[in-house]
Amino acid sequence: MRCIIARFPFDLTKSGVLASMKGVKPEAVTGESVIIGRRHYPVKQVGEVITRQDRRDFSGGEVIRAMTRLGFTCRSAYEAAPVPQVSHASTPLETASALLGGPSPVGL
């Protein structure tokens, strides 16, 4: 599929994007992301890999538009991860530890 990213035309395919992102370690996602395979990649990282351009040369919206048209799932910065449910009344320290995915500080 022909896509325009940063005023340059690219012929992208879903299999081509999968091959380009194979072996690329995802950076930490702080904003918009694209799910490729089972991994969540920041939009700018995907754009940089598939276009071989500097991240400042294109917008995240251009990459999201192209990835959506190719059939990839894109997530906005506003979709928050689900908060783990705590079964008992917890202290602020226990809540913060649970949100960060660490062990419960009970018994420390």
Short mmCIF file of N, CA, C and O in Angstrom, two decimals:
data_model
loop_
_atom_site.label_atom_id
_atom_site.label_comp_id
_atom_site.label_asym_id
_atom_site.label_seq_id
_atom_site.Cartn_x
_atom_site.Cartn_y
_atom_site.Cartn_z
N MET A 1 0.85 -1.16 0.00
CA MET A 1 0.00 0.00 0.00
C MET A 1 0.90 1.23 0.00
O MET A 1 1.89 1.29 0.71
N ARG A 2 0.55 2.19 -0.80
CA ARG A 2 1.34 3.41 -0.91
C ARG A 2 0.91 4.38 0.19
O ARG A 2 -0.26 4.73 0.32
N CYS A 3 1.87 4.83 0.98
CA CYS A 3 1.62 5.76 2.08
C CYS A 3 2.59 6.93 1.95
O CYS A 3 3.74 6.75 1.56
N ILE A 4 2.14 8.11 2.34
CA ILE A 4 3.00 9.29 2.35
C ILE A 4 3.35 9.58 3.81
O ILE A 4 2.47 9.82 4.63
N ILE A 5 4.64 9.53 4.11
CA ILE A 5 5.12 9.85 5.46
C ILE A 5 6.25 10.86 5.29
O ILE A 5 7.22 10.59 4.57
N ALA A 6 6.12 12.01 5.93
CA ALA A 6 7.10 13.09 5.84
C ALA A 6 7.34 13.50 4.39
O ALA A 6 8.48 13.67 3.96
N ARG A 7 6.26 13.62 3.62
CA ARG A 7 6.26 14.05 2.22
C ARG A 7 6.98 13.09 1.28
O ARG A 7 7.31 13.43 0.15
N PHE A 8 7.27 11.87 1.74
CA PHE A 8 7.91 10.87 0.88
C PHE A 8 6.97 9.69 0.71
O PHE A 8 6.35 9.23 1.67
N PRO A 9 6.85 9.15 -0.49
CA PRO A 9 5.99 7.98 -0.71
C PRO A 9 6.70 6.68 -0.31
O PRO A 9 7.89 6.51 -0.56
N PHE A 10 5.96 5.81 0.34
CA PHE A 10 6.47 4.50 0.74
C PHE A 10 5.47 3.44 0.32
O PHE A 10 4.26 3.62 0.49
N ASP A 11 5.96 2.35 -0.23
CA ASP A 11 5.12 1.19 -0.53
C ASP A 11 5.27 0.21 0.63
O ASP A 11 6.26 -0.52 0.69
N LEU A 12 4.31 0.24 1.52
CA LEU A 12 4.38 -0.60 2.72
C LEU A 12 3.41 -1.77 2.62
O LEU A 12 2.32 -1.64 2.07
N THR A 13 3.83 -2.90 3.17
CA THR A 13 2.96 -4.06 3.30
C THR A 13 3.02 -4.52 4.74
O THR A 13 3.98 -4.23 5.46
N LYS A 14 2.00 -5.23 5.16
CA LYS A 14 1.96 -5.73 6.53
C LYS A 14 3.14 -6.68 6.77
O LYS A 14 3.82 -6.59 7.79
N SER A 15 3.41 -7.56 5.82
CA SER A 15 4.52 -8.50 5.99
C SER A 15 5.86 -7.77 6.00
O SER A 15 6.78 -8.16 6.71
N GLY A 16 5.97 -6.68 5.22
CA GLY A 16 7.20 -5.90 5.21
C GLY A 16 7.45 -5.21 6.54
O GLY A 16 8.59 -5.15 7.02
N VAL A 17 6.39 -4.68 7.14
CA VAL A 17 6.51 -4.04 8.44
C VAL A 17 6.89 -5.08 9.50
O VAL A 17 7.77 -4.84 10.34
N LEU A 18 6.24 -6.24 9.47
CA LEU A 18 6.58 -7.31 10.42
C LEU A 18 8.04 -7.72 10.28
O LEU A 18 8.74 -7.91 11.29
N ALA A 19 8.53 -7.83 9.05
CA ALA A 19 9.92 -8.22 8.82
C ALA A 19 10.87 -7.13 9.30
O ALA A 19 11.93 -7.42 9.89
N SER A 20 10.52 -5.87 9.08
CA SER A 20 11.37 -4.76 9.52
C SER A 20 11.47 -4.69 11.04
O SER A 20 12.53 -4.37 11.58
N MET A 21 10.37 -4.96 11.72
CA MET A 21 10.34 -4.84 13.18
C MET A 21 10.82 -6.10 13.89
O MET A 21 10.97 -6.11 15.11
N LYS A 22 11.07 -7.18 13.14
CA LYS A 22 11.54 -8.42 13.75
C LYS A 22 12.93 -8.19 14.35
O LYS A 22 13.83 -7.67 13.70
N GLY A 23 13.07 -8.55 15.60
CA GLY A 23 14.35 -8.40 16.29
C GLY A 23 14.58 -7.02 16.88
O GLY A 23 15.61 -6.77 17.49
N VAL A 24 13.63 -6.09 16.71
CA VAL A 24 13.77 -4.75 17.26
C VAL A 24 13.16 -4.74 18.65
O VAL A 24 11.99 -5.11 18.83
N LYS A 25 13.94 -4.34 19.62
CA LYS A 25 13.45 -4.30 21.00
C LYS A 25 12.60 -3.05 21.22
O LYS A 25 13.05 -1.94 20.90
N PRO A 26 11.38 -3.21 21.71
CA PRO A 26 10.52 -2.04 21.92
C PRO A 26 11.07 -1.13 23.01
O PRO A 26 11.55 -1.58 24.04
N GLU A 27 10.98 0.17 22.75
CA GLU A 27 11.33 1.16 23.77
C GLU A 27 10.14 1.31 24.70
O GLU A 27 9.05 0.81 24.41
N ALA A 28 10.34 2.02 25.79
CA ALA A 28 9.24 2.25 26.72
C ALA A 28 8.18 3.11 26.05
O ALA A 28 8.50 4.10 25.40
N VAL A 29 6.93 2.71 26.18
CA VAL A 29 5.82 3.44 25.57
C VAL A 29 5.34 4.50 26.53
O VAL A 29 4.93 4.20 27.65
N THR A 30 5.41 5.76 26.11
CA THR A 30 4.94 6.86 26.94
C THR A 30 3.78 7.60 26.28
O THR A 30 3.14 8.42 26.92
N GLY A 31 3.52 7.34 25.02
CA GLY A 31 2.44 8.02 24.31
C GLY A 31 1.71 7.04 23.41
O GLY A 31 1.34 5.95 23.84
N GLU A 32 1.55 7.42 22.17
CA GLU A 32 0.84 6.57 21.21
C GLU A 32 1.70 5.36 20.87
O GLU A 32 2.92 5.43 20.84
N SER A 33 1.03 4.22 20.63
CA SER A 33 1.76 2.99 20.35
C SER A 33 1.08 2.17 19.26
O SER A 33 -0.09 2.37 18.96
N VAL A 34 1.85 1.26 18.69
CA VAL A 34 1.37 0.34 17.68
C VAL A 34 1.66 -1.07 18.16
O VAL A 34 2.75 -1.35 18.66
N ILE A 35 0.68 -1.97 18.05
CA ILE A 35 0.88 -3.35 18.43
C ILE A 35 1.28 -4.12 17.18
O ILE A 35 0.52 -4.21 16.23
N ILE A 36 2.52 -4.63 17.19
CA ILE A 36 3.03 -5.42 16.08
C ILE A 36 3.41 -6.77 16.64
O ILE A 36 4.30 -6.86 17.49
N GLY A 37 2.74 -7.80 16.19
CA GLY A 37 2.91 -9.11 16.80
C GLY A 37 2.29 -9.07 18.18
O GLY A 37 1.13 -8.72 18.34
N ARG A 38 3.08 -9.39 19.18
CA ARG A 38 2.60 -9.31 20.56
C ARG A 38 3.26 -8.17 21.32
O ARG A 38 3.14 -8.08 22.54
N ARG A 39 3.96 -7.31 20.62
CA ARG A 39 4.72 -6.23 21.27
C ARG A 39 4.09 -4.87 21.00
O ARG A 39 3.55 -4.63 19.94
N HIS A 40 4.24 -3.99 21.98
CA HIS A 40 3.78 -2.61 21.87
C HIS A 40 4.99 -1.73 21.58
O HIS A 40 5.92 -1.66 22.39
N TYR A 41 4.98 -1.07 20.44
CA TYR A 41 6.07 -0.19 20.05
C TYR A 41 5.59 1.25 20.04
O TYR A 41 4.47 1.53 19.60
N PRO A 42 6.44 2.20 20.48
CA PRO A 42 6.07 3.61 20.31
C PRO A 42 5.95 3.94 18.82
O PRO A 42 6.70 3.42 18.00
N VAL A 43 5.03 4.80 18.48
CA VAL A 43 4.76 5.14 17.09
C VAL A 43 6.01 5.69 16.40
O VAL A 43 6.31 5.32 15.27
N LYS A 44 6.73 6.55 17.07
CA LYS A 44 7.92 7.15 16.47
C LYS A 44 9.00 6.11 16.20
O LYS A 44 9.72 6.21 15.21
N GLN A 45 9.14 5.10 17.06
CA GLN A 45 10.12 4.05 16.83
C GLN A 45 9.76 3.26 15.57
O GLN A 45 10.62 2.96 14.74
N VAL A 46 8.49 2.93 15.42
CA VAL A 46 8.05 2.19 14.23
C VAL A 46 8.31 3.02 12.98
O VAL A 46 8.85 2.53 11.98
N GLY A 47 7.94 4.31 13.02
CA GLY A 47 8.17 5.17 11.87
C GLY A 47 9.63 5.28 11.50
O GLY A 47 9.99 5.27 10.32
N GLU A 48 10.48 5.36 12.50
CA GLU A 48 11.92 5.47 12.23
C GLU A 48 12.46 4.20 11.58
O GLU A 48 13.25 4.26 10.64
N VAL A 49 12.00 3.04 12.04
CA VAL A 49 12.49 1.77 11.49
C VAL A 49 11.99 1.55 10.07
O VAL A 49 12.76 1.19 9.18
N ILE A 50 10.72 1.80 9.82
CA ILE A 50 10.18 1.48 8.49
C ILE A 50 10.53 2.51 7.43
O ILE A 50 10.60 2.19 6.26
N THR A 51 10.78 3.78 7.83
CA THR A 51 11.11 4.81 6.85
C THR A 51 12.59 5.12 6.78
O THR A 51 13.04 5.77 5.84
N ARG A 52 13.34 4.73 7.80
CA ARG A 52 14.77 5.04 7.92
C ARG A 52 15.00 6.56 7.93
O ARG A 52 15.99 7.05 7.42
N GLN A 53 14.04 7.28 8.49
CA GLN A 53 14.15 8.73 8.63
C GLN A 53 14.26 9.09 10.10
O GLN A 53 13.89 8.31 10.97
N ASP A 54 14.74 10.28 10.36
CA ASP A 54 14.82 10.78 11.72
C ASP A 54 13.42 10.97 12.28
O ASP A 54 12.49 11.36 11.54
N ARG A 55 13.24 10.76 13.55
CA ARG A 55 11.91 10.85 14.18
C ARG A 55 11.32 12.26 14.10
O ARG A 55 10.11 12.43 14.19
N ARG A 56 12.17 13.25 13.98
CA ARG A 56 11.68 14.63 13.92
C ARG A 56 11.09 14.98 12.55
O ARG A 56 10.47 16.01 12.40
N ASP A 57 11.31 14.11 11.56
CA ASP A 57 10.87 14.40 10.20
C ASP A 57 9.41 14.05 9.93
O ASP A 57 8.86 14.46 8.91
N PHE A 58 8.78 13.30 10.80
CA PHE A 58 7.39 12.88 10.57
C PHE A 58 6.60 12.98 11.86
O PHE A 58 7.17 13.03 12.95
N SER A 59 5.29 12.99 11.72
CA SER A 59 4.44 13.04 12.91
C SER A 59 3.95 11.64 13.26
O SER A 59 3.92 10.75 12.40
N GLY A 60 3.55 11.49 14.50
CA GLY A 60 2.99 10.22 14.92
C GLY A 60 1.69 9.91 14.22
O GLY A 60 1.38 8.75 13.93
N GLY A 61 0.94 10.95 13.87
CA GLY A 61 -0.33 10.76 13.17
C GLY A 61 -0.15 10.14 11.80
O GLY A 61 -0.97 9.32 11.37
N GLU A 62 0.92 10.51 11.10
CA GLU A 62 1.19 9.92 9.79
C GLU A 62 1.44 8.42 9.91
O GLU A 62 0.96 7.63 9.10
N VAL A 63 2.20 8.04 10.93
CA VAL A 63 2.53 6.62 11.13
C VAL A 63 1.29 5.85 11.57
O VAL A 63 1.03 4.75 11.08
N ILE A 64 0.51 6.44 12.47
CA ILE A 64 -0.71 5.78 12.93
C ILE A 64 -1.67 5.57 11.76
O ILE A 64 -2.26 4.49 11.62
N ARG A 65 -1.81 6.56 10.90
CA ARG A 65 -2.69 6.43 9.74
C ARG A 65 -2.24 5.28 8.85
O ARG A 65 -3.04 4.44 8.42
N ALA A 66 -0.93 5.21 8.59
CA ALA A 66 -0.41 4.15 7.73
C ALA A 66 -0.56 2.77 8.39
O ALA A 66 -0.98 1.81 7.73
N MET A 67 -0.24 2.66 9.67
CA MET A 67 -0.31 1.37 10.35
C MET A 67 -1.76 0.90 10.48
O MET A 67 -2.04 -0.29 10.36
N THR A 68 -2.69 1.82 10.70
CA THR A 68 -4.10 1.46 10.77
C THR A 68 -4.59 0.94 9.43
O THR A 68 -5.31 -0.06 9.35
N ARG A 69 -4.18 1.59 8.35
CA ARG A 69 -4.59 1.15 7.01
C ARG A 69 -4.01 -0.22 6.68
O ARG A 69 -4.60 -0.97 5.90
N LEU A 70 -2.86 -0.56 7.27
CA LEU A 70 -2.26 -1.87 7.04
C LEU A 70 -2.89 -2.95 7.93
O LEU A 70 -2.60 -4.14 7.76
N GLY A 71 -3.68 -2.55 8.91
CA GLY A 71 -4.36 -3.52 9.76
C GLY A 71 -3.75 -3.72 11.13
O GLY A 71 -4.14 -4.64 11.86
N PHE A 72 -2.81 -2.87 11.52
CA PHE A 72 -2.22 -2.98 12.86
C PHE A 72 -3.10 -2.23 13.85
O PHE A 72 -3.78 -1.27 13.50
N THR A 73 -3.06 -2.66 15.11
CA THR A 73 -3.81 -2.00 16.17
C THR A 73 -2.97 -0.87 16.73
O THR A 73 -1.83 -1.07 17.11
N CYS A 74 -3.56 0.32 16.79
CA CYS A 74 -2.86 1.49 17.34
C CYS A 74 -3.61 1.94 18.58
O CYS A 74 -4.83 1.89 18.64
N ARG A 75 -2.83 2.40 19.55
CA ARG A 75 -3.41 2.89 20.80
C ARG A 75 -3.02 4.33 21.01
O ARG A 75 -1.88 4.70 20.77
N SER A 76 -3.95 5.12 21.49
CA SER A 76 -3.66 6.52 21.75
C SER A 76 -3.00 6.68 23.11
O SER A 76 -2.95 5.74 23.92
N ALA A 77 -2.50 7.86 23.35
CA ALA A 77 -1.83 8.14 24.62
C ALA A 77 -2.82 8.15 25.78
O ALA A 77 -2.44 8.01 26.94
N TYR A 78 -4.11 8.30 25.46
CA TYR A 78 -5.12 8.42 26.51
C TYR A 78 -5.68 7.09 26.99
O TYR A 78 -6.40 7.06 27.98
N GLU A 79 -5.36 6.01 26.30
CA GLU A 79 -5.84 4.70 26.73
C GLU A 79 -4.90 4.18 27.81
O GLU A 79 -3.79 3.78 27.53
N ALA A 80 -5.36 4.21 29.02
CA ALA A 80 -4.51 3.80 30.14
C ALA A 80 -4.55 2.30 30.33
O ALA A 80 -5.52 1.63 29.99
N ALA A 81 -3.49 1.79 30.91
CA ALA A 81 -3.44 0.37 31.24
C ALA A 81 -4.39 0.12 32.40
O ALA A 81 -4.58 0.98 33.26
N PRO A 82 -4.99 -1.06 32.47
CA PRO A 82 -5.90 -1.35 33.58
C PRO A 82 -5.16 -1.35 34.91
O PRO A 82 -4.04 -1.83 35.01
N VAL A 83 -5.80 -0.78 35.91
CA VAL A 83 -5.21 -0.71 37.25
C VAL A 83 -5.54 -2.01 37.98
O VAL A 83 -6.69 -2.44 38.02
N PRO A 84 -4.51 -2.67 38.57
CA PRO A 84 -4.78 -3.91 39.30
C PRO A 84 -5.70 -3.66 40.50
O PRO A 84 -5.56 -2.65 41.18
N GLN A 85 -6.63 -4.55 40.69
CA GLN A 85 -7.56 -4.43 41.80
C GLN A 85 -6.95 -5.03 43.06
O GLN A 85 -6.42 -6.13 43.04
N VAL A 86 -7.06 -4.30 44.17
CA VAL A 86 -6.55 -4.77 45.46
C VAL A 86 -7.76 -5.22 46.27
O VAL A 86 -8.74 -4.50 46.38
N SER A 87 -7.68 -6.42 46.82
CA SER A 87 -8.83 -7.01 47.48
C SER A 87 -9.09 -6.48 48.89
O SER A 87 -10.16 -6.62 49.42
N HIS A 88 -8.11 -5.86 49.51
CA HIS A 88 -8.30 -5.35 50.86
C HIS A 88 -7.90 -3.88 50.91
O HIS A 88 -7.29 -3.36 49.98
N ALA A 89 -8.27 -3.21 51.99
CA ALA A 89 -7.87 -1.82 52.15
C ALA A 89 -6.35 -1.76 52.25
O ALA A 89 -5.74 -2.49 53.03
N SER A 90 -5.74 -0.95 51.42
CA SER A 90 -4.29 -0.91 51.41
C SER A 90 -3.77 0.48 51.72
O SER A 90 -4.47 1.48 51.57
N THR A 91 -2.53 0.51 52.14
CA THR A 91 -1.87 1.78 52.42
C THR A 91 -1.43 2.39 51.09
O THR A 91 -1.35 1.69 50.08
N PRO A 92 -1.11 3.65 51.08
CA PRO A 92 -0.59 4.26 49.84
C PRO A 92 0.67 3.57 49.33
O PRO A 92 0.86 3.44 48.12
N LEU A 93 1.51 3.07 50.21
CA LEU A 93 2.72 2.37 49.80
C LEU A 93 2.37 1.06 49.09
O LEU A 93 2.95 0.73 48.05
N GLU A 94 1.39 0.32 49.61
CA GLU A 94 0.98 -0.93 48.98
C GLU A 94 0.33 -0.66 47.61
O GLU A 94 0.57 -1.38 46.65
N THR A 95 -0.47 0.40 47.52
CA THR A 95 -1.10 0.75 46.25
C THR A 95 -0.06 1.11 45.20
O THR A 95 -0.11 0.64 44.06
N ALA A 96 0.92 1.93 45.58
CA ALA A 96 1.97 2.32 44.64
C ALA A 96 2.78 1.12 44.20
O ALA A 96 3.13 0.97 43.03
N SER A 97 3.08 0.23 45.13
CA SER A 97 3.85 -0.97 44.78
C SER A 97 3.07 -1.86 43.82
O SER A 97 3.62 -2.38 42.86
N ALA A 98 1.76 -1.98 44.04
CA ALA A 98 0.94 -2.80 43.15
C ALA A 98 0.86 -2.18 41.76
O ALA A 98 0.91 -2.89 40.76
N LEU A 99 0.76 -0.86 41.69
CA LEU A 99 0.68 -0.18 40.39
C LEU A 99 1.98 -0.32 39.62
O LEU A 99 1.99 -0.37 38.39
N LEU A 100 3.10 -0.37 40.32
CA LEU A 100 4.40 -0.51 39.67
C LEU A 100 4.75 -1.95 39.40
O LEU A 100 5.79 -2.25 38.81
N GLY A 101 3.91 -2.88 39.84
CA GLY A 101 4.13 -4.29 39.54
C GLY A 101 5.11 -4.97 40.47
O GLY A 101 5.58 -6.07 40.20
N GLY A 102 5.42 -4.34 41.57
CA GLY A 102 6.36 -4.93 42.51
C GLY A 102 5.67 -5.81 43.53
O GLY A 102 4.45 -5.88 43.60
N PRO A 103 6.47 -6.50 44.35
CA PRO A 103 5.89 -7.33 45.40
C PRO A 103 5.24 -6.44 46.47
O PRO A 103 5.62 -5.28 46.63
N SER A 104 4.30 -6.99 47.16
CA SER A 104 3.64 -6.24 48.21
C SER A 104 4.63 -5.98 49.35
O SER A 104 5.35 -6.88 49.76
N PRO A 105 4.66 -4.75 49.88
CA PRO A 105 5.60 -4.45 50.95
C PRO A 105 5.18 -4.99 52.31
O PRO A 105 5.83 -4.72 53.31
N VAL A 106 4.07 -5.74 52.39
CA VAL A 106 3.62 -6.30 53.65
C VAL A 106 4.65 -7.29 54.16
O VAL A 106 5.14 -8.14 53.43
N GLY A 107 5.01 -7.15 55.39
CA GLY A 107 5.98 -8.06 55.99
C GLY A 107 7.42 -7.58 55.86
O GLY A 107 8.33 -8.28 56.23
N LEU A 108 7.61 -6.39 55.34
CA LEU A 108 8.97 -5.85 55.22
C LEU A 108 9.40 -5.21 56.49
O LEU A 108 8.70 -4.73 57.24
#
